[in-house]
Amino acid sequence: MAMLMSALTVAVPSVAQADVVRGSVSAAAAPTVSRVSGVDRYDTAVKISQKGYPSASIVYVATGADYPDALAAAPAAALSGAPLLLTTPDALRADVRDEIIRLKPSTIRILGGERAVSPAVHNALALIAPVERLAGSDRFETSRMIAQTVFGKAATAFLATGANYPDALAASAAAGAMSAPVILVDGRFTAVEPRTTEVLGALGVTKVIIAGGAAAVPQQTEQTLRSSGLTVQRAAGSDRYATAVAVNTIAFPSASEAFLATGVGFSDALAGAALAGKRKAPLYLSLDSCLPTGTATDIKTRLAVGSVTLLGGTSVLRDSVATLVDCPAWYAAEKLRSEKELTSKLNARMSSLAGSYSVAVREISGLQRSVSIRGADMKEPASSIKLFPAYVALKLIDDGKLSLGSRTSSGTTVRDCLRVMIHISDNPCHTELIALLGQQNLNDLFVREGYTRTHYTGWSNGVRYDAKHSTADDLALLLTRLNAGTLLSPSGTEHLLSLMRSQIWRTRVAGGIPPGVVQASKIGSLWMQGSGMVDTDAAIVYAPNGTFVMSVMGSAGASAPSNAALARVVYEHFNGAFGAAASYPTQQMYATTNVTFYSGAGTGALATIPSGTWLEAIDSVRVWYRVKYNGRTGYVNSYYLANR
């Protein structure tokens, strides 16, 4: 990755800017990789101590429950050639005590006050060796106290925010290697605290390296330091991973080894930073599965280190990190692996189901996995095709060529037709809306906008068709664009999504996902003479691990439960196994007021349905919904009904 150097600032692109668009980083000779890990953060710190310290005259002890004291302590420990061990606040663990006894220190230094490391821990440590406590009134004062007590004199000092840990983690290892302290500052204030200025002066600091961008340590702080006569260099990237690279670019013109820790936790890196500083080695931050490209480049190309040590177990740094794979390469390999696995799962499940199925899946976020099994096959889409004229109508409304108040041939407004066509899958409004928009106009527009295998009766792509068709791929593409906001205006997008979220037929995709997971869908169901049941669904699922789009086109005896079974396979592949799927009442609606029950669509009053009565909606004639009430079927104006 190219490094951009301007004056005394090192800036490195973020993961989002660089890592997902560049290829994998190659290196002439791959470094050897090892891992130091324990069962938890305390045990990992012990393992790091065992790896790096045969003995130690001084041992540093800090709480493992928080990070500020240990961040400032790591370079001090490196300067002293001392390990940094972690303790629970209220008691000294046996494994930590045993490790300190093994090291045979003459002094133990506790970092932080009694709330961080209790008197009980102090007393337990005092049974091993004399104890000193370095503690200020807050994290900032503690860092200044450590700098003054341990360093005495230092030409260079690092400044980092005390509000968060990532910037200071890399800085603490670099500072240790440069025999420089890390002083934490309060980024909420632009002025440098007078005590910080005093400590810098007392140490004889002539150069300050700021770890992190202006959001962490304000630009005014940098200017104030310059005005006081100090040389100031800022090491900043647009994320924590890039900032670590920027720090290490400054601190390590060369290195023979490097350390890696997770970028989303502090505990393993605290003890590791002390060892990295002692061994004059950089500490980098990594994602859980791969190295940001800038990190991979710095380790394998600029420094070309001979060895890399991972800090922490596979729960924080997966085995893939041990291969030093950069994120673009890992994303590509993992995406391909996962897509093949999902394809295999879906094929296996389909083989056990009655009917024939086409499936298309598109993951919107994350790896953006995509699977299509016979997704380009043109099939009868049943009512799922109603999404297409719905989007075209809203597109024309966006363009000012139609309005929600426009009326179809029956006098029904476009607003009402869109509502009932999606909500209950009304057929009369579907027919009238097609007539209003123009059947051939629709076919031509579908082709122009990339839905090349979707059409109503008529000409499409130079071919005459006698029946409507669509594909799972076209439906998935439509919903992907709808979700992205590229299909319609924001108001049009929300209009269509709200209709899909509220539709009442929920036994397909909606019936294959956990309760409480939001989805927006449009189902289709149709009996075909000679070939059996067609059952389709196209849905956007807003799952915990990321949104995905799924379309299923079932035929030749397909069923809603089979459709739901395939949806479960996809959901569990992306989000993990779950228990019972969501279920929905047969009586999907209720009367919002006392409403007249008719034998026909607005004709032949039969009874009054009391407000609050649960009703099963069967089908509709435009705004008139046919429902079951007291064992009879009849019609109710849908304006007086609501979803349960």
XYZ file of C-alpha atoms in Angstrom:
644
model
C 0.000 0.000 0.000
C 1.328 3.429 -0.837
C 2.164 5.596 2.147
C 1.182 9.273 1.883
C 3.671 11.473 3.747
C 3.052 15.169 4.096
C 5.239 17.338 6.304
C 5.323 15.469 9.594
C 2.108 13.522 9.203
C 1.852 9.894 8.170
C -1.588 8.986 6.836
C -2.695 5.517 5.831
C -5.971 4.626 4.050
C -8.649 2.780 5.969
C -9.850 -0.785 5.500
C -12.940 0.534 3.743
C -10.900 2.743 1.400
C -8.201 0.310 0.440
C -8.642 -3.224 1.663
C -11.675 -4.264 -0.310
C -10.480 -3.021 -3.671
C -6.936 -4.283 -3.851
C -5.612 -7.721 -4.486
C -3.698 -9.854 -2.049
C -0.209 -8.866 -0.993
C 2.568 -11.187 -2.060
C 5.929 -11.526 -0.387
C 9.159 -13.168 -1.418
C 9.550 -15.096 1.824
C 6.684 -15.761 4.196
C 7.481 -15.145 7.865
C 7.057 -17.884 10.429
C 3.972 -17.454 12.568
C 3.386 -18.467 16.179
C 0.599 -17.829 18.662
C 0.605 -16.998 22.347
C -2.749 -17.557 23.992
C -4.387 -18.666 27.187
C -7.887 -19.589 28.267
C -8.633 -15.933 29.040
C -6.941 -12.518 29.132
C -5.218 -13.200 32.453
C -3.853 -16.536 31.323
C -2.760 -15.030 27.996
C -0.754 -12.375 29.865
C 0.868 -15.165 31.884
C 1.720 -17.054 28.690
C 3.250 -13.898 27.191
C 5.352 -13.452 30.322
C 6.496 -17.058 30.142
C 7.431 -16.633 26.478
C 9.451 -13.463 26.901
C 10.883 -13.323 30.411
C 13.076 -16.001 32.052
C 13.105 -13.716 35.094
C 12.468 -10.069 35.875
C 13.647 -7.691 38.551
C 10.445 -5.673 38.182
C 6.922 -6.846 37.412
C 4.074 -4.522 36.444
C 0.522 -5.436 37.447
C -2.619 -3.731 36.136
C -6.304 -4.498 36.104
C -7.525 -6.653 33.228
C -10.983 -5.119 33.481
C -10.014 -1.843 31.783
C -7.228 -0.502 29.625
C -5.975 3.031 30.511
C -3.426 2.229 33.227
C -1.874 -0.642 31.296
C -1.618 1.407 28.088
C 0.717 3.863 29.756
C 2.494 1.058 31.650
C 3.491 -1.004 28.595
C 6.335 1.284 27.425
C 7.489 1.672 31.018
C 7.592 -2.103 31.379
C 9.494 -2.365 28.091
C 12.052 0.172 29.309
C 12.515 -1.838 32.502
C 12.627 -5.158 30.674
C 9.644 -6.125 32.764
C 6.500 -8.125 31.968
C 3.024 -6.690 32.363
C 0.574 -9.015 34.086
C -3.155 -8.544 34.536
C -5.252 -9.113 37.609
C -8.895 -9.163 38.486
C -9.654 -6.066 40.559
C -10.562 -7.828 43.811
C -8.342 -10.904 44.031
C -4.988 -12.163 42.798
C -5.464 -15.293 40.733
C -3.309 -18.290 41.550
C -1.842 -18.528 38.051
C -0.818 -14.860 38.129
C 0.697 -15.269 41.597
C 2.626 -18.355 40.479
C 4.019 -16.540 37.457
C 5.243 -13.638 39.582
C 6.918 -16.082 41.969
C 8.613 -17.728 38.977
C 9.961 -14.371 37.795
C 11.520 -13.617 41.225
C 11.125 -9.827 41.069
C 12.661 -7.484 43.615
C 9.858 -4.951 43.001
C 6.233 -5.165 41.939
C 4.589 -2.052 40.532
C 0.811 -1.753 40.648
C -0.745 0.573 38.093
C -3.872 2.461 39.074
C -5.789 3.189 42.235
C -7.555 0.890 44.672
C -10.714 0.679 42.558
C -8.641 -0.768 39.727
C -6.396 -2.984 41.868
C -7.788 -3.513 45.359
C -5.894 -3.523 48.684
C -6.523 -7.298 48.770
C -4.481 -7.722 45.599
C -1.840 -5.345 46.960
C -1.525 -7.391 50.117
C -1.274 -10.660 48.192
C 1.478 -9.207 46.026
C 3.321 -7.843 49.058
C 3.792 -11.434 50.250
C 5.935 -12.030 47.128
C 7.995 -8.822 46.868
C 7.920 -5.130 47.884
C 5.079 -3.291 46.160
C 4.904 0.219 44.726
C 1.643 1.742 43.496
C 1.601 4.320 40.698
C -1.815 5.925 40.755
C -3.131 9.353 39.918
C -6.536 10.879 40.376
C -7.545 9.683 36.907
C -6.120 7.835 33.885
C -4.444 10.983 32.593
C -2.649 11.723 35.844
C -1.643 8.063 36.189
C -0.019 8.124 32.746
C 1.894 11.280 33.652
C 3.017 9.735 36.939
C 4.285 6.606 35.172
C 6.213 8.760 32.680
C 7.917 10.798 35.393
C 8.627 7.894 37.740
C 9.991 5.394 35.253
C 11.548 7.416 32.429
C 13.239 10.288 34.160
C 14.421 11.700 30.820
C 13.114 11.084 27.302
C 13.676 12.930 24.054
C 10.431 11.681 22.518
C 6.965 11.117 23.947
C 3.789 9.697 22.459
C 0.404 11.328 23.079
C -2.833 9.394 22.596
C -6.430 9.775 23.639
C -7.412 8.188 26.914
C -11.014 7.846 25.751
C -10.360 4.691 23.740
C -7.643 2.091 23.413
C -6.794 1.288 19.738
C -4.472 4.218 18.969
C -2.553 3.849 22.210
C -2.136 0.077 21.808
C 0.140 0.387 18.798
C 1.734 3.512 20.282
C 2.601 1.746 23.531
C 4.667 -0.918 21.745
C 6.357 1.669 19.522
C 7.041 3.898 22.517
C 8.587 0.989 24.388
C 10.901 0.292 21.476
C 11.920 3.974 21.366
C 12.318 4.308 25.164
C 9.527 6.877 25.091
C 6.533 7.263 27.407
C 2.894 7.285 26.356
C 0.916 10.096 27.938
C -2.857 9.968 27.695
C -4.744 13.174 26.982
C -8.386 14.143 27.201
C -9.515 14.632 23.618
C -12.606 16.505 24.715
C -10.452 19.566 25.321
C -8.386 21.369 22.707
C -5.964 22.821 25.218
C -3.076 20.729 26.483
C -3.402 20.128 30.222
C -0.814 22.234 32.068
C 0.429 19.136 33.925
C 1.099 17.413 30.603
C 3.168 20.384 29.457
C 5.043 20.315 32.764
C 5.788 16.604 32.480
C 7.004 16.973 28.899
C 9.323 19.745 30.037
C 10.586 17.822 33.048
C 11.373 14.815 30.869
C 13.264 16.965 28.386
C 10.992 15.956 25.508
C 11.769 17.710 22.236
C 9.526 15.643 19.936
C 5.930 14.534 20.393
C 4.292 11.848 18.256
C 0.503 12.023 18.321
C -1.162 8.659 17.733
C -4.539 9.107 16.089
C -6.433 11.635 14.051
C -7.910 14.987 14.954
C -11.116 13.362 16.194
C -9.058 11.669 18.928
C -6.483 14.386 19.648
C -7.674 17.765 18.332
C -5.720 19.770 15.803
C -5.564 22.672 18.263
C -3.656 20.427 20.681
C -1.077 19.765 17.976
C -0.786 23.485 17.216
C -0.346 24.338 20.894
C 2.485 21.851 21.211
C 4.185 23.278 18.115
C 3.818 26.782 19.517
C 5.663 25.695 22.647
C 8.699 24.798 20.539
C 8.176 21.058 20.251
C 8.518 19.090 17.049
C 5.190 17.364 16.490
C 4.489 14.410 14.221
C 1.019 12.918 13.857
C 0.592 9.238 12.998
C -2.974 8.920 11.777
C -5.047 6.653 9.638
C -8.746 6.803 8.956
C -9.299 3.739 11.136
C -7.507 1.979 13.981
C -5.748 -0.492 11.700
C -4.342 2.234 9.465
C -3.301 4.297 12.487
C -1.280 1.362 13.812
C 0.481 1.145 10.439
C 1.178 4.890 10.535
C 2.658 4.601 14.054
C 4.853 1.694 13.033
C 5.999 3.439 9.853
C 7.450 6.171 12.057
C 8.807 3.989 14.840
C 10.207 1.056 12.891
C 12.302 1.753 9.800
C 13.247 -1.901 10.145
C 12.280 -4.844 12.316
C 12.895 -8.571 12.360
C 9.623 -9.591 13.994
C 6.105 -8.262 14.534
C 3.157 -8.837 16.850
C -0.538 -8.996 15.941
C -3.523 -8.401 18.231
C -7.224 -7.996 17.625
C -8.421 -4.488 16.861
C -11.712 -4.941 18.709
C -10.389 -5.724 22.185
C -7.601 -4.505 24.388
C -6.744 -7.272 26.836
C -4.348 -9.462 24.851
C -2.475 -6.507 23.414
C -1.812 -4.921 26.808
C 0.686 -7.540 27.928
C 1.820 -8.077 24.346
C 2.719 -4.402 23.897
C 5.204 -4.604 26.762
C 6.921 -7.614 25.207
C 6.843 -6.087 21.706
C 8.447 -2.896 23.026
C 11.132 -4.872 24.857
C 11.978 -6.776 21.667
C 11.964 -3.646 19.483
C 9.070 -5.075 17.477
C 5.934 -3.366 16.114
C 2.446 -4.268 17.281
C -0.282 -4.264 14.620
C -4.039 -4.591 14.915
C -5.954 -7.151 12.884
C -9.502 -8.066 11.999
C -10.633 -11.398 13.376
C -10.263 -13.233 10.058
C -7.701 -11.369 7.965
C -5.115 -8.610 7.855
C -6.030 -5.183 6.511
C -4.060 -4.717 3.324
C -1.960 -1.899 4.773
C -1.005 -4.134 7.684
C -0.137 -7.056 5.429
C 1.957 -4.799 3.215
C 3.870 -3.284 6.119
C 4.624 -6.645 7.726
C 5.446 -8.672 4.633
C 6.805 -6.110 2.206
C 8.151 -2.948 3.849
C 9.620 -4.646 6.916
C 9.754 -8.186 5.516
C 9.903 -9.561 9.060
C 11.055 -13.095 9.698
C 8.486 -13.942 12.365
C 5.040 -12.866 13.527
C 3.467 -13.591 16.905
C -0.301 -13.640 17.293
C -1.593 -12.517 20.676
C -4.739 -14.316 21.810
C -6.709 -17.391 20.862
C -8.751 -18.321 17.820
C -11.854 -16.669 19.242
C -10.236 -13.269 18.606
C -7.784 -14.084 15.805
C -8.928 -16.996 13.663
C -6.563 -19.505 12.122
C -6.863 -17.623 8.835
C -4.992 -14.704 10.434
C -2.107 -17.084 11.136
C -1.726 -17.472 7.361
C -1.255 -13.670 7.170
C -3.906 -13.507 4.464
C -4.951 -9.981 3.583
C -8.612 -9.106 3.623
C -9.348 -8.931 -0.119
C -7.910 -12.409 -0.628
C -9.692 -13.761 2.444
C -12.998 -12.167 1.494
C -12.794 -13.654 -1.992
C -11.879 -17.143 -0.733
C -14.408 -17.098 2.092
C -17.135 -15.771 -0.193
C -16.510 -18.570 -2.695
C -16.344 -21.237 0.017
C -19.543 -20.036 1.675
C -21.415 -19.767 -1.625
C -20.476 -23.332 -2.527
C -21.574 -24.517 0.903
C -24.924 -22.729 0.678
C -25.492 -24.096 -2.830
C -24.831 -27.596 -1.546
C -27.207 -27.128 1.398
C -29.996 -25.796 -0.809
C -29.599 -28.575 -3.363
C -29.692 -31.178 -0.611
C -32.838 -29.653 0.881
C -34.563 -29.302 -2.485
C -33.916 -32.950 -3.259
C -36.107 -33.868 -0.285
C -39.009 -31.590 -1.255
C -41.913 -32.164 -3.609
C -41.884 -29.848 -6.599
C -39.221 -28.077 -8.629
C -37.484 -24.901 -7.428
C -35.394 -22.017 -8.675
C -33.626 -20.019 -5.963
C -31.646 -16.777 -5.949
C -29.977 -15.343 -2.843
C -28.098 -12.054 -2.540
C -26.404 -10.951 0.671
C -26.544 -7.169 0.877
C -23.745 -6.608 3.413
C -20.706 -8.510 4.670
C -19.162 -10.781 2.057
C -22.037 -10.043 -0.362
C -22.477 -13.733 -1.033
C -24.662 -14.632 -3.979
C -26.184 -17.965 -4.970
C -28.338 -18.780 -7.979
C -29.682 -22.268 -8.553
C -31.545 -22.332 -11.867
C -32.095 -18.644 -11.121
C -32.184 -17.674 -14.804
C -34.924 -20.185 -15.669
C -38.050 -18.438 -16.929
C -41.017 -19.720 -14.946
C -44.556 -18.810 -14.027
C -44.070 -16.271 -11.184
C -47.684 -16.226 -9.938
C -48.374 -13.091 -7.911
C -44.719 -12.339 -7.137
C -44.662 -10.586 -10.517
C -46.905 -7.906 -9.019
C -43.757 -6.296 -7.629
C -42.837 -5.241 -11.172
C -45.900 -3.121 -12.090
C -45.868 -1.766 -8.524
C -42.346 -0.450 -8.949
C -43.094 0.912 -12.427
C -46.131 2.828 -11.141
C -44.063 4.344 -8.331
C -41.274 5.156 -10.788
C -43.742 7.063 -12.977
C -44.994 8.868 -9.875
C -41.382 9.801 -9.064
C -41.067 11.166 -12.626
C -44.281 13.174 -12.356
C -46.020 11.126 -15.073
C -48.560 9.533 -12.732
C -49.922 10.222 -9.250
C -51.223 8.144 -6.383
C -54.558 9.817 -7.019
C -54.708 8.655 -10.643
C -57.527 6.191 -11.274
C -57.752 2.862 -13.029
C -60.641 1.833 -15.297
C -62.815 0.899 -12.284
C -62.263 4.283 -10.655
C -59.931 2.824 -8.022
C -56.995 5.077 -7.202
C -53.466 3.971 -7.933
C -52.789 4.352 -4.199
C -55.513 1.816 -3.342
C -54.579 -0.510 -6.171
C -50.943 -0.617 -5.049
C -52.037 -1.261 -1.472
C -54.381 -4.152 -2.115
C -52.265 -5.634 -4.914
C -49.383 -6.141 -2.459
C -51.230 -6.429 0.871
C -53.688 -9.173 -0.117
C -52.435 -9.865 -3.678
C -55.572 -8.483 -5.333
C -55.992 -9.616 -8.940
C -58.549 -7.091 -10.336
C -56.325 -4.164 -9.380
C -53.321 -5.944 -10.857
C -55.127 -6.305 -14.181
C -56.280 -2.679 -14.156
C -52.854 -1.336 -13.245
C -51.259 -3.276 -16.118
C -53.832 -1.778 -18.476
C -53.139 1.722 -17.140
C -49.364 1.344 -17.525
C -49.504 -0.496 -20.835
C -48.553 -4.149 -21.054
C -46.035 -3.668 -23.877
C -44.647 -0.558 -22.177
C -43.971 -2.685 -19.120
C -42.210 -5.391 -21.138
C -40.026 -2.822 -22.888
C -39.116 -1.112 -19.613
C -38.224 -4.416 -17.959
C -35.706 -5.128 -20.712
C -34.183 -1.636 -20.573
C -33.706 -1.857 -16.823
C -32.066 -5.260 -16.828
C -34.989 -7.603 -16.067
C -34.471 -9.304 -19.392
C -36.366 -12.502 -18.594
C -39.434 -10.932 -17.005
C -42.470 -10.086 -19.101
C -46.226 -10.179 -19.435
C -47.952 -11.586 -22.526
C -46.511 -9.865 -25.582
C -43.160 -9.025 -27.097
C -39.925 -9.022 -25.115
C -36.409 -8.968 -26.525
C -37.831 -9.681 -29.972
C -39.737 -12.783 -28.841
C -43.512 -13.135 -28.600
C -44.768 -14.819 -25.395
C -48.260 -16.129 -24.717
C -47.888 -16.136 -20.916
C -46.140 -14.131 -18.237
C -42.757 -15.248 -16.925
C -40.044 -14.116 -14.548
C -36.949 -15.569 -12.931
C -35.617 -15.877 -9.427
C -32.616 -13.811 -10.541
C -34.773 -10.944 -11.850
C -36.847 -10.857 -8.656
C -33.705 -10.856 -6.516
C -32.189 -8.055 -8.598
C -35.345 -5.968 -8.245
C -35.367 -6.318 -4.458
C -31.629 -5.685 -4.188
C -32.083 -2.384 -5.994
C -35.157 -1.563 -3.929
C -33.282 -2.165 -0.678
C -30.325 -0.078 -1.903
C -32.578 2.853 -2.763
C -31.481 2.849 -6.413
C -34.797 1.633 -7.796
C -37.030 4.488 -6.631
C -36.921 7.802 -4.808
C -36.717 7.622 -0.985
C -40.478 8.154 -0.713
C -41.204 5.592 -3.420
C -38.817 3.115 -1.836
C -40.453 3.422 1.570
C -43.936 3.235 0.040
C -43.251 -0.109 -1.619
C -41.278 -1.528 1.311
C -44.045 -0.601 3.763
C -46.577 -2.448 1.612
C -44.329 -5.507 1.447
C -43.709 -5.452 5.201
C -47.436 -5.400 5.879
C -48.648 -8.036 3.377
C -50.652 -10.758 5.105
C -49.438 -13.985 3.465
C -46.576 -15.118 5.698
C -46.099 -18.833 5.277
C -43.227 -18.832 2.777
C -39.957 -16.981 3.497
C -41.527 -15.319 6.533
C -42.378 -18.782 7.869
C -38.765 -19.961 7.617
C -37.087 -17.316 9.770
C -37.101 -16.693 13.550
C -39.863 -14.744 15.292
C -39.220 -11.028 15.441
C -36.994 -10.845 12.359
C -38.377 -8.183 10.035
C -38.994 -9.087 6.405
C -40.613 -7.457 3.401
C -41.998 -9.852 0.826
C -44.426 -10.661 -1.966
C -45.685 -14.210 -2.385
C -47.410 -15.935 -5.263
C -49.575 -19.039 -5.435
C -51.301 -20.489 -8.474
C -52.725 -23.832 -9.591
C -51.541 -24.788 -13.094
C -53.645 -27.331 -14.966
C -51.496 -30.319 -15.807
C -48.431 -29.292 -13.806
C -49.717 -28.649 -10.312
C -49.090 -25.938 -7.757
C -46.883 -22.901 -8.335
C -45.645 -21.333 -5.106
C -43.273 -18.346 -5.107
C -41.892 -15.686 -2.819
C -39.488 -12.770 -3.094
C -38.312 -11.250 0.175
C -35.878 -8.892 1.846
C -34.860 -10.290 5.245
C -33.366 -7.893 7.790
C -31.355 -10.498 9.683
C -29.021 -9.852 12.656
C -25.851 -10.632 10.690
C -26.910 -8.541 7.727
C -29.737 -8.073 5.270
C -30.230 -10.554 2.476
C -32.597 -10.932 -0.471
C -34.126 -14.266 -1.380
C -36.449 -15.302 -4.183
C -37.917 -18.769 -4.644
C -39.921 -19.920 -7.637
C -41.519 -23.283 -6.997
C -43.555 -25.258 -9.504
C -44.835 -28.766 -10.322
C -46.403 -29.287 -6.928
C -44.420 -26.783 -4.856
C -45.780 -25.705 -1.473
C -45.540 -22.923 1.080
C -43.897 -25.201 3.727
C -41.231 -26.187 1.197
C -40.621 -22.546 0.397
C -40.231 -21.863 4.130
C -37.838 -24.809 4.489
C -35.535 -23.318 1.856
C -35.710 -19.922 3.556
C -34.610 -21.554 6.810
C -31.563 -23.074 5.101
C -30.486 -19.634 3.866
C -31.188 -17.848 7.143
C -29.265 -20.401 9.209
C -26.330 -20.338 6.812
C -25.940 -16.606 7.339
C -26.997 -16.340 10.985
C -26.671 -19.735 12.675
C -29.223 -22.277 13.798
C -32.397 -21.260 15.625
C -35.372 -22.964 17.227
C -38.987 -22.659 16.178
C -39.637 -20.478 13.147
C -42.095 -17.607 13.185
C -45.748 -18.547 12.896
C -48.713 -16.379 12.000
C -52.407 -16.666 12.829
C -54.899 -17.892 10.236
C -57.072 -14.960 11.252
C -54.568 -12.355 10.058
C -56.789 -9.282 10.455
C -59.238 -7.641 12.824
C -62.056 -5.131 12.541
C -60.967 -1.685 13.734
C -64.579 -0.578 14.233
C -68.094 -2.014 13.925
C -68.183 -2.876 10.225
C -70.860 -4.144 7.830
C -70.470 -7.687 6.513
C -71.727 -8.032 2.909
C -72.577 -10.999 0.722
C -70.950 -9.268 -2.261
C -68.368 -6.524 -2.753
C -70.368 -3.764 -1.052
C -73.785 -5.283 -1.722
C -76.226 -7.349 0.336
C -75.626 -6.493 3.969
C -75.596 -9.638 6.132
C -74.519 -8.536 9.587
C -72.441 -6.119 11.608
C -69.035 -7.395 12.698
C -68.123 -6.007 16.137
C -64.970 -3.943 16.522
C -61.957 -6.059 17.491
C -63.222 -9.253 15.863
C -60.488 -11.436 14.385
C -61.049 -12.321 10.761
C -59.422 -14.535 8.148
C -58.965 -12.701 4.856
C -59.224 -15.045 1.852
C -58.967 -12.846 -1.226
C -60.347 -9.558 -2.522
C -62.079 -7.550 -5.198
C -60.082 -4.343 -5.122
C -60.652 -2.673 -1.717
C -63.301 -5.244 -0.716
C -61.777 -8.136 1.221
C -63.519 -11.500 1.341
C -63.327 -12.760 4.922
C -64.628 -15.578 7.089
C -66.990 -14.586 9.897
C -69.132 -16.906 12.007
C -68.649 -19.751 9.549
C -69.675 -17.697 6.524
C -67.699 -15.869 3.878
C -68.515 -12.346 2.795
C -67.008 -8.958 2.078
C -65.751 -6.115 4.264
C -64.334 -2.757 3.222
C -60.579 -3.066 3.830
C -60.399 0.456 5.235
C -61.974 -0.940 8.410
C -59.494 -3.793 8.787
C -55.960 -3.912 10.168
C -53.257 -6.548 10.511
C -53.139 -8.482 13.746
